[in-house]
Amino acid sequence: MRWLKLLLIPALLYGQVASAQSAIVRLLLSGGGGYPAGQTFAFDANVIGSLSTNIAGSTGVAADGDTVGTWRDLTANNFNLAAAADDTTRPIYHVSGGKAYVSFASASSTVLIRSASSGLWQNTNGYFTVCFSLRAPSIATNAVVLGEGSSSAANPIIKFLTANSTTASTASVNYRTDGGTVIQTPVGVVQANALDATWRVVCMINKGNGTQGNIDGVQGTYLTWSSGYSSAITTNRFTMGAITNNGTLVSYADVDISAIRGWPRVLSPSELNRVLTLMKAAHP
């Protein structure tokens, strides 16, 4: 990632934060830089030009301990996230060993939001992959790392990665339709010991009728959904570090995130290995 940082320096020196994460950087990070092409969203804390201290995005993150008010998507989709307010609910940027991450804390209700759905569930017939570079030393049961909810209803739920409802360190997913039909609950063990104090690359691979986890290249048990895929999940709030339920932010997570990337398809074994290698090399 050092050569990517070098590409960002000229733009940052002239205060052109937006241009620093466009054009060549987007091309490299969305596929040309080694990652499989066609990402729905890509967030990487090591690309410092994608982070701003405030919601307006006018002040770039510069040092360890800075707040993160905006985290820009590195793909051409511009699926950028922002904090709820320019206050203590902003997560914090950190650097360890020259590698960066963003820290979320439930005690401060930190969260990043976009008032839209990514479409990752609705447009794929349930075939998609989401990979996380993270650690979660003190995550609580049912806390949500990444999800989608509704501003006006409790039922539509997409939890791409959530702590298991009985054993917090166990990674799970939770999908529920507008009408309340449970497609999968967080009780299902997708991957044990995924959320703890160790930095890991955790991928959730959804295959139309079930989910399979992968931690640092080790596959978990394929978990068949309790109900079949349904497109009737009309969410309008995409959240990192919590989830929106009936317009209220809940299930805040204590988690450190180096990167999150999503694809609207099941990655091939070779593609998945490439993602695991690249993301593992980038986190602390």
mmCIF file of N, CA, C and O in Angstrom, residues 89-145:
data_model
loop_
_atom_site.group_PDB
_atom_site.id
_atom_site.type_symbol
_atom_site.label_atom_id
_atom_site.label_comp_id
_atom_site.label_asym_id
_atom_site.label_seq_id
_atom_site.Cartn_x
_atom_site.Cartn_y
_atom_site.Cartn_z
ATOM 1 N N THR A 89 -19.806 11.147 18.287
ATOM 2 C CA THR A 89 -20.296 9.932 17.632
ATOM 3 C C THR A 89 -19.463 9.581 16.404
ATOM 4 O O THR A 89 -19.734 8.583 15.745
ATOM 5 N N ARG A 90 -18.448 10.368 16.098
ATOM 6 C CA ARG A 90 -17.539 10.035 15.004
ATOM 7 C C ARG A 90 -16.517 8.989 15.467
ATOM 8 O O ARG A 90 -15.955 9.124 16.561
ATOM 9 N N PRO A 91 -16.252 7.960 14.670
ATOM 10 C CA PRO A 91 -15.196 7.006 15.011
ATOM 11 C C PRO A 91 -13.824 7.676 14.910
ATOM 12 O O PRO A 91 -13.713 8.820 14.453
ATOM 13 N N ILE A 92 -12.793 6.952 15.331
ATOM 14 C CA ILE A 92 -11.455 7.520 15.429
ATOM 15 C C ILE A 92 -10.460 6.787 14.528
ATOM 16 O O ILE A 92 -10.446 5.547 14.476
ATOM 17 N N TYR A 93 -9.638 7.565 13.839
ATOM 18 C CA TYR A 93 -8.582 7.033 12.966
ATOM 19 C C TYR A 93 -7.345 6.702 13.795
ATOM 20 O O TYR A 93 -6.925 7.479 14.653
ATOM 21 N N HIS A 94 -6.766 5.525 13.525
ATOM 22 C CA HIS A 94 -5.552 5.119 14.225
ATOM 23 C C HIS A 94 -4.550 4.521 13.244
ATOM 24 O O HIS A 94 -4.925 4.003 12.189
ATOM 25 N N VAL A 95 -3.282 4.583 13.627
ATOM 26 C CA VAL A 95 -2.212 3.963 12.854
ATOM 27 C C VAL A 95 -1.368 3.112 13.788
ATOM 28 O O VAL A 95 -0.994 3.554 14.877
ATOM 29 N N SER A 96 -1.093 1.879 13.372
ATOM 30 C CA SER A 96 -0.260 0.974 14.159
ATOM 31 C C SER A 96 0.695 0.259 13.223
ATOM 32 O O SER A 96 0.266 -0.422 12.292
ATOM 33 N N GLY A 97 1.991 0.435 13.452
ATOM 34 C CA GLY A 97 2.982 -0.199 12.587
ATOM 35 C C GLY A 97 2.902 0.261 11.155
ATOM 36 O O GLY A 97 3.197 -0.501 10.235
ATOM 37 N N GLY A 98 2.478 1.516 10.959
ATOM 38 C CA GLY A 98 2.360 2.061 9.619
ATOM 39 C C GLY A 98 1.102 1.656 8.880
ATOM 40 O O GLY A 98 0.923 2.018 7.707
ATOM 41 N N LYS A 99 0.198 0.936 9.543
ATOM 42 C CA LYS A 99 -1.056 0.500 8.917
ATOM 43 C C LYS A 99 -2.240 1.072 9.678
ATOM 44 O O LYS A 99 -2.230 1.163 10.901
ATOM 45 N N ALA A 100 -3.268 1.456 8.932
ATOM 46 C CA ALA A 100 -4.347 2.260 9.502
ATOM 47 C C ALA A 100 -5.630 1.467 9.730
ATOM 48 O O ALA A 100 -5.896 0.457 9.069
ATOM 49 N N TYR A 101 -6.439 1.985 10.664
ATOM 50 C CA TYR A 101 -7.775 1.432 10.903
ATOM 51 C C TYR A 101 -8.649 2.502 11.533
ATOM 52 O O TYR A 101 -8.164 3.539 12.007
ATOM 53 N N VAL A 102 -9.946 2.261 11.527
ATOM 54 C CA VAL A 102 -10.926 3.173 12.121
ATOM 55 C C VAL A 102 -11.592 2.448 13.282
ATOM 56 O O VAL A 102 -12.071 1.323 13.131
ATOM 57 N N SER A 103 -11.605 3.103 14.442
ATOM 58 C CA SER A 103 -12.083 2.470 15.668
ATOM 59 C C SER A 103 -13.487 2.961 16.031
ATOM 60 O O SER A 103 -13.732 4.162 16.139
ATOM 61 N N PHE A 104 -14.400 2.001 16.236
ATOM 62 C CA PHE A 104 -15.781 2.283 16.629
ATOM 63 C C PHE A 104 -15.974 1.864 18.094
ATOM 64 O O PHE A 104 -15.467 0.817 18.505
ATOM 65 N N ALA A 105 -16.717 2.663 18.852
ATOM 66 C CA ALA A 105 -16.930 2.383 20.272
ATOM 67 C C ALA A 105 -18.400 2.530 20.631
ATOM 68 O O ALA A 105 -19.003 3.581 20.404
ATOM 69 N N SER A 106 -18.972 1.486 21.202
ATOM 70 C CA SER A 106 -20.397 1.516 21.546
ATOM 71 C C SER A 106 -20.687 2.568 22.611
ATOM 72 O O SER A 106 -21.764 3.180 22.609
ATOM 73 N N ALA A 107 -19.744 2.812 23.523
ATOM 74 C CA ALA A 107 -19.968 3.786 24.590
ATOM 75 C C ALA A 107 -20.162 5.195 24.047
ATOM 76 O O ALA A 107 -20.838 6.022 24.672
ATOM 77 N N SER A 108 -19.599 5.476 22.876
ATOM 78 C CA SER A 108 -19.738 6.788 22.250
ATOM 79 C C SER A 108 -20.755 6.794 21.121
ATOM 80 O O SER A 108 -20.934 7.809 20.444
ATOM 81 N N SER A 109 -21.415 5.649 20.908
ATOM 82 C CA SER A 109 -22.414 5.512 19.831
ATOM 83 C C SER A 109 -21.845 5.902 18.474
ATOM 84 O O SER A 109 -22.501 6.581 17.673
ATOM 85 N N THR A 110 -20.612 5.481 18.217
ATOM 86 C CA THR A 110 -19.979 5.822 16.945
ATOM 87 C C THR A 110 -20.567 5.007 15.803
ATOM 88 O O THR A 110 -20.807 3.809 15.925
ATOM 89 N N VAL A 111 -20.783 5.676 14.668
ATOM 90 C CA VAL A 111 -21.390 5.018 13.514
ATOM 91 C C VAL A 111 -21.136 5.855 12.275
ATOM 92 O O VAL A 111 -20.967 7.070 12.348
ATOM 93 N N LEU A 112 -21.081 5.196 11.125
ATOM 94 C CA LEU A 112 -21.034 5.877 9.833
ATOM 95 C C LEU A 112 -22.243 5.412 9.030
ATOM 96 O O LEU A 112 -22.581 4.226 9.027
ATOM 97 N N ILE A 113 -22.898 6.342 8.332
ATOM 98 C CA ILE A 113 -24.211 6.073 7.728
ATOM 99 C C ILE A 113 -24.280 6.582 6.297
ATOM 100 O O ILE A 113 -23.614 7.556 5.938
ATOM 101 N N ARG A 114 -25.102 5.917 5.498
ATOM 102 C CA ARG A 114 -25.549 6.472 4.217
ATOM 103 C C ARG A 114 -27.050 6.236 4.115
ATOM 104 O O ARG A 114 -27.532 5.125 4.382
ATOM 105 N N SER A 115 -27.780 7.260 3.747
ATOM 106 C CA SER A 115 -29.241 7.149 3.657
ATOM 107 C C SER A 115 -29.649 6.536 2.328
ATOM 108 O O SER A 115 -30.299 7.163 1.483
ATOM 109 N N ALA A 116 -29.266 5.286 2.154
ATOM 110 C CA ALA A 116 -29.580 4.535 0.936
ATOM 111 C C ALA A 116 -29.217 3.084 1.176
ATOM 112 O O ALA A 116 -28.517 2.745 2.135
ATOM 113 N N SER A 117 -29.685 2.232 0.301
ATOM 114 C CA SER A 117 -29.299 0.828 0.334
ATOM 115 C C SER A 117 -28.176 0.598 -0.673
ATOM 116 O O SER A 117 -28.141 1.230 -1.732
ATOM 117 N N SER A 118 -27.272 -0.307 -0.358
ATOM 118 C CA SER A 118 -26.196 -0.640 -1.300
ATOM 119 C C SER A 118 -26.710 -1.461 -2.470
ATOM 120 O O SER A 118 -26.069 -1.535 -3.514
ATOM 121 N N GLY A 119 -27.872 -2.101 -2.291
ATOM 122 C CA GLY A 119 -28.420 -2.981 -3.322
ATOM 123 C C GLY A 119 -27.741 -4.330 -3.378
ATOM 124 O O GLY A 119 -28.071 -5.164 -4.229
ATOM 125 N N LEU A 120 -26.811 -4.563 -2.461
ATOM 126 C CA LEU A 120 -26.041 -5.803 -2.514
ATOM 127 C C LEU A 120 -26.923 -7.030 -2.302
ATOM 128 O O LEU A 120 -26.679 -8.079 -2.889
ATOM 129 N N TRP A 121 -27.941 -6.908 -1.475
ATOM 130 C CA TRP A 121 -28.877 -8.020 -1.298
ATOM 131 C C TRP A 121 -29.912 -8.044 -2.419
ATOM 132 O O TRP A 121 -30.144 -9.062 -3.060
ATOM 133 N N GLN A 122 -30.530 -6.906 -2.678
ATOM 134 C CA GLN A 122 -31.686 -6.857 -3.566
ATOM 135 C C GLN A 122 -31.354 -7.182 -5.020
ATOM 136 O O GLN A 122 -32.204 -7.700 -5.750
ATOM 137 N N ASN A 123 -30.150 -6.881 -5.460
ATOM 138 C CA ASN A 123 -29.817 -6.994 -6.883
ATOM 139 C C ASN A 123 -29.016 -8.236 -7.251
ATOM 140 O O ASN A 123 -28.529 -8.345 -8.378
ATOM 141 N N THR A 124 -28.888 -9.182 -6.323
ATOM 142 C CA THR A 124 -27.975 -10.306 -6.568
ATOM 143 C C THR A 124 -28.616 -11.679 -6.431
ATOM 144 O O THR A 124 -27.935 -12.688 -6.568
ATOM 145 N N ASN A 125 -29.915 -11.730 -6.118
ATOM 146 C CA ASN A 125 -30.588 -13.001 -5.837
ATOM 147 C C ASN A 125 -29.923 -13.761 -4.697
ATOM 148 O O ASN A 125 -30.000 -14.988 -4.608
ATOM 149 N N GLY A 126 -29.263 -13.013 -3.820
ATOM 150 C CA GLY A 126 -28.640 -13.632 -2.645
ATOM 151 C C GLY A 126 -27.240 -14.167 -2.879
ATOM 152 O O GLY A 126 -26.705 -14.869 -2.014
ATOM 153 N N TYR A 127 -26.646 -13.828 -4.015
ATOM 154 C CA TYR A 127 -25.277 -14.274 -4.311
ATOM 155 C C TYR A 127 -24.340 -13.072 -4.194
ATOM 156 O O TYR A 127 -24.282 -12.226 -5.089
ATOM 157 N N PHE A 128 -23.617 -12.992 -3.098
ATOM 158 C CA PHE A 128 -22.698 -11.879 -2.924
ATOM 159 C C PHE A 128 -21.641 -12.222 -1.878
ATOM 160 O O PHE A 128 -21.790 -13.174 -1.106
ATOM 161 N N THR A 129 -20.571 -11.428 -1.860
ATOM 162 C CA THR A 129 -19.454 -11.633 -0.939
ATOM 163 C C THR A 129 -19.104 -10.313 -0.276
ATOM 164 O O THR A 129 -18.997 -9.286 -0.941
ATOM 165 N N VAL A 130 -18.933 -10.338 1.042
ATOM 166 C CA VAL A 130 -18.466 -9.164 1.775
ATOM 167 C C VAL A 130 -17.283 -9.588 2.636
ATOM 168 O O VAL A 130 -17.376 -10.557 3.400
ATOM 169 N N CYS A 131 -16.165 -8.865 2.506
ATOM 170 C CA CYS A 131 -14.955 -9.202 3.252
ATOM 171 C C CYS A 131 -14.559 -8.055 4.172
ATOM 172 O O CYS A 131 -14.643 -6.878 3.793
ATOM 173 N N PHE A 132 -14.118 -8.406 5.365
ATOM 174 C CA PHE A 132 -13.774 -7.441 6.402
ATOM 175 C C PHE A 132 -12.354 -7.698 6.898
ATOM 176 O O PHE A 132 -11.973 -8.845 7.145
ATOM 177 N N SER A 133 -11.592 -6.640 7.074
ATOM 178 C CA SER A 133 -10.313 -6.701 7.777
ATOM 179 C C SER A 133 -10.540 -6.000 9.105
ATOM 180 O O SER A 133 -10.734 -4.775 9.142
ATOM 181 N N LEU A 134 -10.546 -6.766 10.213
ATOM 182 C CA LEU A 134 -10.989 -6.188 11.479
ATOM 183 C C LEU A 134 -10.485 -6.957 12.690
ATOM 184 O O LEU A 134 -9.927 -8.034 12.581
ATOM 185 N N ARG A 135 -10.728 -6.372 13.839
ATOM 186 C CA ARG A 135 -10.626 -7.053 15.121
ATOM 187 C C ARG A 135 -11.717 -6.496 16.012
ATOM 188 O O ARG A 135 -12.167 -5.348 15.826
ATOM 189 N N ALA A 136 -12.183 -7.304 16.968
ATOM 190 C CA ALA A 136 -13.292 -6.871 17.827
ATOM 191 C C ALA A 136 -13.100 -7.469 19.222
ATOM 192 O O ALA A 136 -13.762 -8.434 19.594
ATOM 193 N N PRO A 137 -12.189 -6.893 20.007
ATOM 194 C CA PRO A 137 -11.825 -7.496 21.288
ATOM 195 C C PRO A 137 -12.908 -7.500 22.347
ATOM 196 O O PRO A 137 -12.870 -8.312 23.268
ATOM 197 N N SER A 138 -13.896 -6.601 22.227
ATOM 198 C CA SER A 138 -14.914 -6.539 23.282
ATOM 199 C C SER A 138 -16.313 -6.358 22.716
ATOM 200 O O SER A 138 -17.163 -5.696 23.310
ATOM 201 N N ILE A 139 -16.571 -6.952 21.567
ATOM 202 C CA ILE A 139 -17.881 -6.797 20.931
ATOM 203 C C ILE A 139 -18.958 -7.524 21.737
ATOM 204 O O ILE A 139 -18.719 -8.579 22.332
ATOM 205 N N ALA A 140 -20.157 -6.936 21.783
ATOM 206 C CA ALA A 140 -21.268 -7.507 22.545
ATOM 207 C C ALA A 140 -22.124 -8.395 21.655
ATOM 208 O O ALA A 140 -22.099 -8.289 20.427
ATOM 209 N N THR A 141 -22.894 -9.284 22.261
ATOM 210 C CA THR A 141 -23.809 -10.121 21.498
ATOM 211 C C THR A 141 -24.777 -9.229 20.727
ATOM 212 O O THR A 141 -25.238 -8.198 21.219
ATOM 213 N N ASN A 142 -25.068 -9.635 19.497
ATOM 214 C CA ASN A 142 -25.996 -8.938 18.596
ATOM 215 C C ASN A 142 -25.476 -7.610 18.061
ATOM 216 O O ASN A 142 -26.186 -6.929 17.304
ATOM 217 N N ALA A 143 -24.259 -7.204 18.409
ATOM 218 C CA ALA A 143 -23.711 -5.963 17.858
ATOM 219 C C ALA A 143 -23.495 -6.142 16.353
ATOM 220 O O ALA A 143 -23.160 -7.228 15.878
ATOM 221 N N VAL A 144 -23.688 -5.064 15.597
ATOM 222 C CA VAL A 144 -23.634 -5.141 14.139
ATOM 223 C C VAL A 144 -22.409 -4.399 13.613
ATOM 224 O O VAL A 144 -22.228 -3.206 13.881
ATOM 225 N N VAL A 145 -21.595 -5.091 12.838
ATOM 226 C CA VAL A 145 -20.417 -4.486 12.213
ATOM 227 C C VAL A 145 -20.831 -3.720 10.961
ATOM 228 O O VAL A 145 -20.414 -2.590 10.737
#
